[in-house]
Short mmCIF file of C-alpha atoms and ligand atoms in Angstrom, two decimals:
data_model
loop_
_atom_site.label_atom_id
_atom_site.label_comp_id
_atom_site.label_asym_id
_atom_site.label_seq_id
_atom_site.Cartn_x
_atom_site.Cartn_y
_atom_site.Cartn_z
CA MET A 1 9.49 55.07 -7.61
CA ALA A 2 7.96 51.83 -6.31
CA GLY A 3 9.25 50.84 -2.86
CA GLU A 4 9.44 47.35 -1.37
CA ALA A 5 5.93 47.62 0.05
CA ASP A 6 4.44 48.14 -3.42
CA ARG A 7 5.51 44.73 -4.69
CA VAL A 8 4.79 42.60 -1.63
CA PRO A 9 1.90 40.10 -1.73
CA PRO A 10 -0.41 40.25 1.30
CA GLY A 11 0.79 38.39 4.38
CA VAL A 12 4.51 38.70 3.62
CA ASP A 13 6.81 39.98 6.37
CA VAL A 14 9.64 41.63 4.44
CA LYS A 15 11.57 42.29 7.66
CA ARG A 16 12.15 38.56 8.15
CA ALA A 17 14.43 36.67 5.78
CA ASN A 18 12.81 33.79 3.95
CA VAL A 19 14.35 30.69 2.37
CA ALA A 20 12.73 31.13 -1.04
CA ARG A 21 13.86 34.74 -1.33
CA VAL A 22 17.42 34.19 -0.06
CA TYR A 23 17.77 31.54 -2.77
CA ASP A 24 16.22 33.90 -5.34
CA TYR A 25 18.85 36.51 -4.40
CA TRP A 26 21.69 34.03 -4.98
CA LEU A 27 20.21 33.08 -8.35
CA GLY A 28 20.21 36.74 -9.38
CA GLY A 29 16.42 37.11 -9.15
CA SER A 30 14.61 40.31 -8.22
CA HIS A 31 11.95 38.93 -5.84
CA ASN A 32 13.84 39.42 -2.60
CA PHE A 33 14.03 42.12 0.04
CA LEU A 34 16.68 43.75 2.24
CA ALA A 35 16.36 41.17 5.05
CA ASP A 36 16.91 38.37 2.51
CA GLN A 37 19.88 40.15 0.93
CA ASP A 38 21.48 40.81 4.35
CA LEU A 39 21.17 37.16 5.35
CA ALA A 40 22.47 35.93 1.97
CA ARG A 41 25.53 38.17 2.41
CA ALA A 42 26.06 36.94 6.00
CA ILE A 43 26.00 33.32 4.84
CA THR A 44 28.27 34.11 1.92
CA ALA A 45 30.77 35.56 4.42
CA VAL A 46 30.85 32.15 6.15
CA GLU A 47 30.62 30.12 2.93
CA PRO A 48 31.79 31.97 -0.21
CA ASN A 49 30.50 29.12 -2.42
CA SER A 50 26.86 29.77 -1.55
CA ARG A 51 25.88 31.60 -4.73
CA ALA A 52 27.81 29.17 -6.94
CA GLY A 53 26.10 26.33 -5.12
CA ALA A 54 22.63 27.76 -5.82
CA LEU A 55 23.47 28.17 -9.51
CA ALA A 56 24.92 24.64 -9.66
CA ASN A 57 21.75 23.27 -8.08
CA ARG A 58 19.60 25.03 -10.65
CA ALA A 59 21.75 23.58 -13.45
CA PHE A 60 21.35 20.09 -11.91
CA LEU A 61 17.58 20.58 -11.89
CA GLY A 62 17.68 21.31 -15.63
CA ARG A 63 19.85 18.24 -16.36
CA ALA A 64 17.58 16.03 -14.26
CA VAL A 65 14.38 17.25 -15.99
CA ARG A 66 15.96 16.69 -19.41
CA PHE A 67 16.97 13.20 -18.29
CA LEU A 68 13.39 12.48 -17.21
CA THR A 69 11.90 13.75 -20.48
CA SER A 70 14.37 11.56 -22.39
CA ALA A 71 13.14 8.63 -20.25
CA GLY A 72 9.59 9.39 -21.43
CA ILE A 73 8.27 11.34 -18.43
CA ARG A 74 5.59 13.83 -19.48
CA GLN A 75 4.27 15.02 -16.12
CA PHE A 76 6.03 16.58 -13.16
CA LEU A 77 5.12 17.37 -9.57
CA ASP A 78 7.63 19.88 -8.21
CA ILE A 79 7.19 20.50 -4.47
CA GLY A 80 9.15 23.39 -2.95
CA SER A 81 9.46 24.80 -6.44
CA GLY A 82 10.59 28.27 -5.37
CA ILE A 83 10.44 31.66 -7.00
CA PRO A 84 10.60 31.28 -10.78
CA THR A 85 13.82 32.53 -12.32
CA GLN A 86 15.38 31.05 -15.42
CA GLY A 87 15.30 27.46 -16.57
CA ASN A 88 12.08 26.69 -14.71
CA VAL A 89 10.88 23.10 -14.81
CA HIS A 90 7.94 23.77 -17.15
CA GLU A 91 10.21 25.62 -19.58
CA VAL A 92 12.81 22.84 -19.66
CA ALA A 93 10.18 20.08 -19.80
CA GLN A 94 7.92 21.73 -22.37
CA GLN A 95 10.86 22.61 -24.59
CA ALA A 96 12.02 18.97 -24.61
CA SER A 97 8.52 17.57 -24.68
CA PRO A 98 5.78 19.98 -25.83
CA GLY A 99 2.59 19.31 -23.89
CA ALA A 100 4.45 18.15 -20.78
CA ARG A 101 2.41 18.94 -17.66
CA VAL A 102 3.85 20.51 -14.52
CA VAL A 103 2.36 21.25 -11.12
CA TYR A 104 4.43 23.40 -8.80
CA ALA A 105 3.78 23.57 -5.05
CA ASP A 106 5.20 25.99 -2.50
CA VAL A 107 4.31 27.66 0.78
CA ASP A 108 5.89 31.04 0.12
CA PRO A 109 3.40 33.73 -0.99
CA VAL A 110 6.04 35.46 -3.12
CA ALA A 111 6.90 32.22 -4.93
CA ILE A 112 3.19 31.51 -5.45
CA ALA A 113 2.36 35.02 -6.71
CA HIS A 114 5.21 35.11 -9.23
CA SER A 115 4.61 31.55 -10.38
CA LYS A 116 0.95 32.42 -11.02
CA ALA A 117 2.04 35.45 -13.02
CA ILE A 118 4.43 33.58 -15.31
CA LEU A 119 2.09 30.60 -15.75
CA ALA A 120 -0.92 32.67 -16.79
CA GLY A 121 -2.15 31.29 -20.11
CA ASN A 122 -0.18 28.02 -19.81
CA ASP A 123 -2.88 25.33 -19.65
CA ASN A 124 -0.35 22.61 -18.86
CA ALA A 125 1.34 24.16 -15.84
CA ALA A 126 0.07 25.53 -12.53
CA ILE A 127 1.15 26.41 -9.00
CA ILE A 128 -0.63 25.35 -5.85
CA ASP A 129 -0.27 26.66 -2.30
CA ALA A 130 0.55 23.43 -0.47
CA ASP A 131 2.82 22.31 2.34
CA LEU A 132 5.10 19.28 1.94
CA HIS A 133 4.36 18.44 5.58
CA ASP A 134 0.94 17.30 4.34
CA PRO A 135 1.49 15.08 1.28
CA GLY A 136 -2.17 14.07 1.38
CA GLN A 137 -3.16 17.68 0.75
CA VAL A 138 -0.79 17.83 -2.23
CA LEU A 139 -2.03 14.55 -3.69
CA GLY A 140 -5.70 15.45 -3.24
CA ASP A 141 -5.43 18.95 -4.63
CA PRO A 142 -7.86 19.46 -7.55
CA THR A 143 -5.17 21.06 -9.73
CA VAL A 144 -2.84 18.12 -9.12
CA ARG A 145 -5.68 15.74 -9.97
CA ARG A 146 -6.43 17.68 -13.18
CA LEU A 147 -2.85 17.84 -14.48
CA ILE A 148 -1.24 14.67 -13.13
CA ASP A 149 -2.51 11.28 -14.28
CA PHE A 150 -1.62 8.90 -11.45
CA GLY A 151 -2.01 5.98 -13.85
CA GLN A 152 1.03 7.18 -15.81
CA PRO A 153 4.67 7.57 -14.65
CA ALA A 154 5.48 11.00 -13.28
CA GLY A 155 8.52 12.90 -12.09
CA LEU A 156 8.47 13.87 -8.41
CA LEU A 157 10.87 16.75 -7.76
CA LEU A 158 11.97 17.40 -4.18
CA VAL A 159 14.89 19.69 -4.91
CA MET A 160 16.44 21.61 -2.00
CA VAL A 161 13.29 21.33 0.08
CA LEU A 162 13.45 18.21 2.29
CA HIS A 163 16.07 19.82 4.52
CA PHE A 164 13.34 22.26 5.59
CA ILE A 165 11.44 19.37 7.17
CA ASP A 166 12.48 18.49 10.71
CA ASP A 167 13.16 14.85 11.70
CA ALA A 168 10.20 15.13 14.09
CA ALA A 169 7.87 15.55 11.08
CA ASP A 170 9.33 12.34 9.58
CA PRO A 171 10.30 13.51 6.07
CA TRP A 172 11.01 9.87 5.11
CA ARG A 173 7.35 9.00 5.69
CA ILE A 174 6.33 12.04 3.61
CA VAL A 175 8.45 10.85 0.67
CA ALA A 176 7.11 7.30 1.05
CA THR A 177 3.51 8.60 0.92
CA LEU A 178 4.25 10.44 -2.32
CA ARG A 179 6.12 7.42 -3.73
CA ASP A 180 3.21 5.10 -2.98
CA ALA A 181 0.82 7.35 -4.91
CA LEU A 182 2.95 7.12 -8.07
CA PRO A 183 2.98 4.19 -10.49
CA SER A 184 5.95 2.07 -11.46
CA GLY A 185 8.27 3.87 -13.88
CA SER A 186 7.97 7.17 -11.99
CA TYR A 187 11.10 9.05 -10.94
CA LEU A 188 12.26 10.91 -7.84
CA VAL A 189 14.66 13.85 -8.26
CA LEU A 190 16.19 14.94 -4.98
CA ALA A 191 18.75 17.50 -3.80
CA HIS A 192 19.52 17.81 -0.10
CA ALA A 193 22.04 19.83 1.92
CA THR A 194 24.55 17.66 3.73
CA THR A 195 26.98 17.99 6.60
CA GLU A 196 29.07 15.25 5.00
CA SER A 197 31.77 17.07 3.07
CA ARG A 198 32.70 20.03 5.24
CA PRO A 199 30.99 19.63 8.62
CA ALA A 200 32.49 22.72 10.27
CA VAL A 201 31.56 25.15 7.47
CA ALA A 202 28.16 23.53 6.98
CA GLN A 203 27.33 23.80 10.65
CA ALA A 204 28.47 27.44 10.83
CA ALA A 205 26.32 28.29 7.80
CA GLU A 206 23.38 26.38 9.29
CA THR A 207 23.69 28.39 12.52
CA VAL A 208 23.76 31.75 10.70
CA TYR A 209 20.82 30.67 8.55
CA ASN A 210 18.63 29.40 11.36
CA ARG A 211 19.20 32.51 13.44
CA SER A 212 17.45 34.62 10.82
CA VAL A 213 15.08 32.67 8.57
CA SER A 214 11.46 31.78 9.05
CA THR A 215 12.12 28.07 8.31
CA ASP A 216 15.06 26.21 9.87
CA ILE A 217 17.36 24.11 7.72
CA HIS A 218 18.32 20.57 8.78
CA MET A 219 21.36 19.28 6.95
CA ARG A 220 21.68 15.50 6.92
CA SER A 221 24.29 12.80 6.55
CA ARG A 222 24.70 10.76 3.38
CA ALA A 223 23.08 7.73 5.05
CA GLU A 224 20.04 9.78 6.11
CA ILE A 225 19.65 11.22 2.60
CA LEU A 226 20.00 7.75 1.02
CA ARG A 227 16.99 6.60 3.03
CA PHE A 228 14.75 8.95 1.01
CA PHE A 229 15.34 6.61 -1.94
CA ASP A 230 13.82 3.57 -0.21
CA GLY A 231 11.56 1.84 -2.74
CA PHE A 232 13.38 3.49 -5.68
CA ASP A 233 16.40 2.40 -7.74
CA LEU A 234 19.01 5.15 -8.04
CA VAL A 235 20.15 5.71 -11.61
CA GLU A 236 23.86 6.20 -12.34
CA PRO A 237 25.92 7.85 -10.93
CA GLY A 238 23.93 7.40 -7.69
CA LEU A 239 23.89 9.90 -4.83
CA VAL A 240 26.65 12.41 -5.58
CA TYR A 241 27.63 16.05 -5.15
CA ILE A 242 25.77 18.42 -7.51
CA PRO A 243 28.40 18.86 -10.27
CA GLN A 244 29.05 15.10 -10.44
CA TRP A 245 25.52 14.21 -11.58
CA ARG A 246 25.75 13.62 -15.36
CA PRO A 247 27.70 16.84 -16.07
CA ASP A 248 27.24 18.36 -19.54
CA SER A 249 31.04 18.43 -19.77
CA PRO A 250 33.77 16.84 -17.60
CA ALA A 251 35.16 20.36 -17.27
CA ASP A 252 32.06 21.27 -15.22
CA VAL A 253 33.21 19.06 -12.33
CA PRO A 254 35.51 20.99 -9.99
CA ALA A 255 38.44 19.34 -8.21
CA ASP A 256 36.45 19.52 -4.96
CA PRO A 257 32.79 18.80 -5.89
CA GLY A 258 31.89 18.53 -2.19
CA LYS A 259 32.43 22.27 -1.82
CA PHE A 260 28.72 22.80 -2.52
CA TRP A 261 27.67 20.45 0.32
CA VAL A 262 24.53 19.27 -1.45
CA LEU A 263 23.95 15.64 -2.42
CA VAL A 264 21.70 14.91 -5.41
CA GLY A 265 20.23 11.82 -6.98
CA VAL A 266 17.63 10.62 -9.46
CA ALA A 267 15.86 7.32 -8.95
CA ARG A 268 13.22 5.21 -10.67
CA LYS A 269 10.35 3.42 -8.98
CA PRO A 270 10.56 -0.21 -10.18
C1 SAM B 1 15.87 26.61 -1.84
S1 SAM B 1 14.29 26.78 -2.59
C2 SAM B 1 14.39 25.56 -3.88
C3 SAM B 1 13.62 25.92 -5.12
C4 SAM B 1 13.72 24.90 -6.26
N1 SAM B 1 13.22 23.59 -5.85
C5 SAM B 1 15.13 24.75 -6.75
O1 SAM B 1 15.82 23.82 -6.33
O2 SAM B 1 15.57 25.58 -7.56
C6 SAM B 1 13.26 25.96 -1.40
C7 SAM B 1 11.78 26.19 -1.60
O3 SAM B 1 11.05 25.28 -0.76
C8 SAM B 1 9.93 25.97 -0.25
N2 SAM B 1 9.48 25.27 0.97
C9 SAM B 1 10.08 25.24 2.18
N3 SAM B 1 9.36 24.47 3.02
C10 SAM B 1 8.30 24.00 2.32
C11 SAM B 1 7.20 23.16 2.63
N4 SAM B 1 7.05 22.65 3.86
N5 SAM B 1 6.29 22.88 1.67
C12 SAM B 1 6.43 23.41 0.42
N6 SAM B 1 7.45 24.21 0.06
C13 SAM B 1 8.38 24.50 1.00
C14 SAM B 1 10.44 27.37 0.01
O4 SAM B 1 9.37 28.31 0.10
C15 SAM B 1 11.31 27.58 -1.20
O5 SAM B 1 10.60 28.16 -2.26
#
């Protein structure tokens, strides 16, 4: 029987929990290891909504991509794209708009290896190994240049990734650099963990998380998250908790939408 070591890409430390793989575990994926599962369970003990929150975020991503395709967007740059599970951006986009082009970017070798595997043979989608800390590297990447036409509106997806960038690295400047490279009519899709709704639980979960993972999480206030939209116009309903963003059905919005402590928004560059 194959053990963990048999399915680990080179350079991966399976003894240390990793943000991409903890998230994969919550989504029901199979590309995670014992350290990731242990941490996911420890966080779930502090915050029982963690798995539901991950699933709700993934559903938001699908709604946002469908919204963008209905607005005419045909090309997507998804940074911090994660380990592919179900309802991946290229699947949602290419189903709604055959021929839509998608470039994924991530730093996690497991996410990159599995993305490469599922994208083999798809000429309109690719994954690159690139760090959001260096937006210039992302923008200059030959694969990005091949698949994304910077003369045409594009969708920039920064979904559950900006909270892995420390204030000291100025994530607002990073977003502005990406924004400035995109033409008018482009969209930003953003999801970001927040301390806003339940500060005590959020901070406890953040402490458990940061004790064990390779990349610290930095939850932010609503005002700090709003600043990422500078130079964009938020579309309705603005910056809201995950289930409140254009739900497929009113029944999908729980009585306490802030229980997932993630704020999301979609905005258009005028
Ligand atoms: C919680 S997952 C989100 C995946 C996907 N965007 C989603 O919302 O379903 C966060 C992803 O961001 C990636 N990540 C973290 N820091 C990054 C960085 N500096 N540059 C690129 N990717 C990063 C992680 O490896 C992980 O795959």
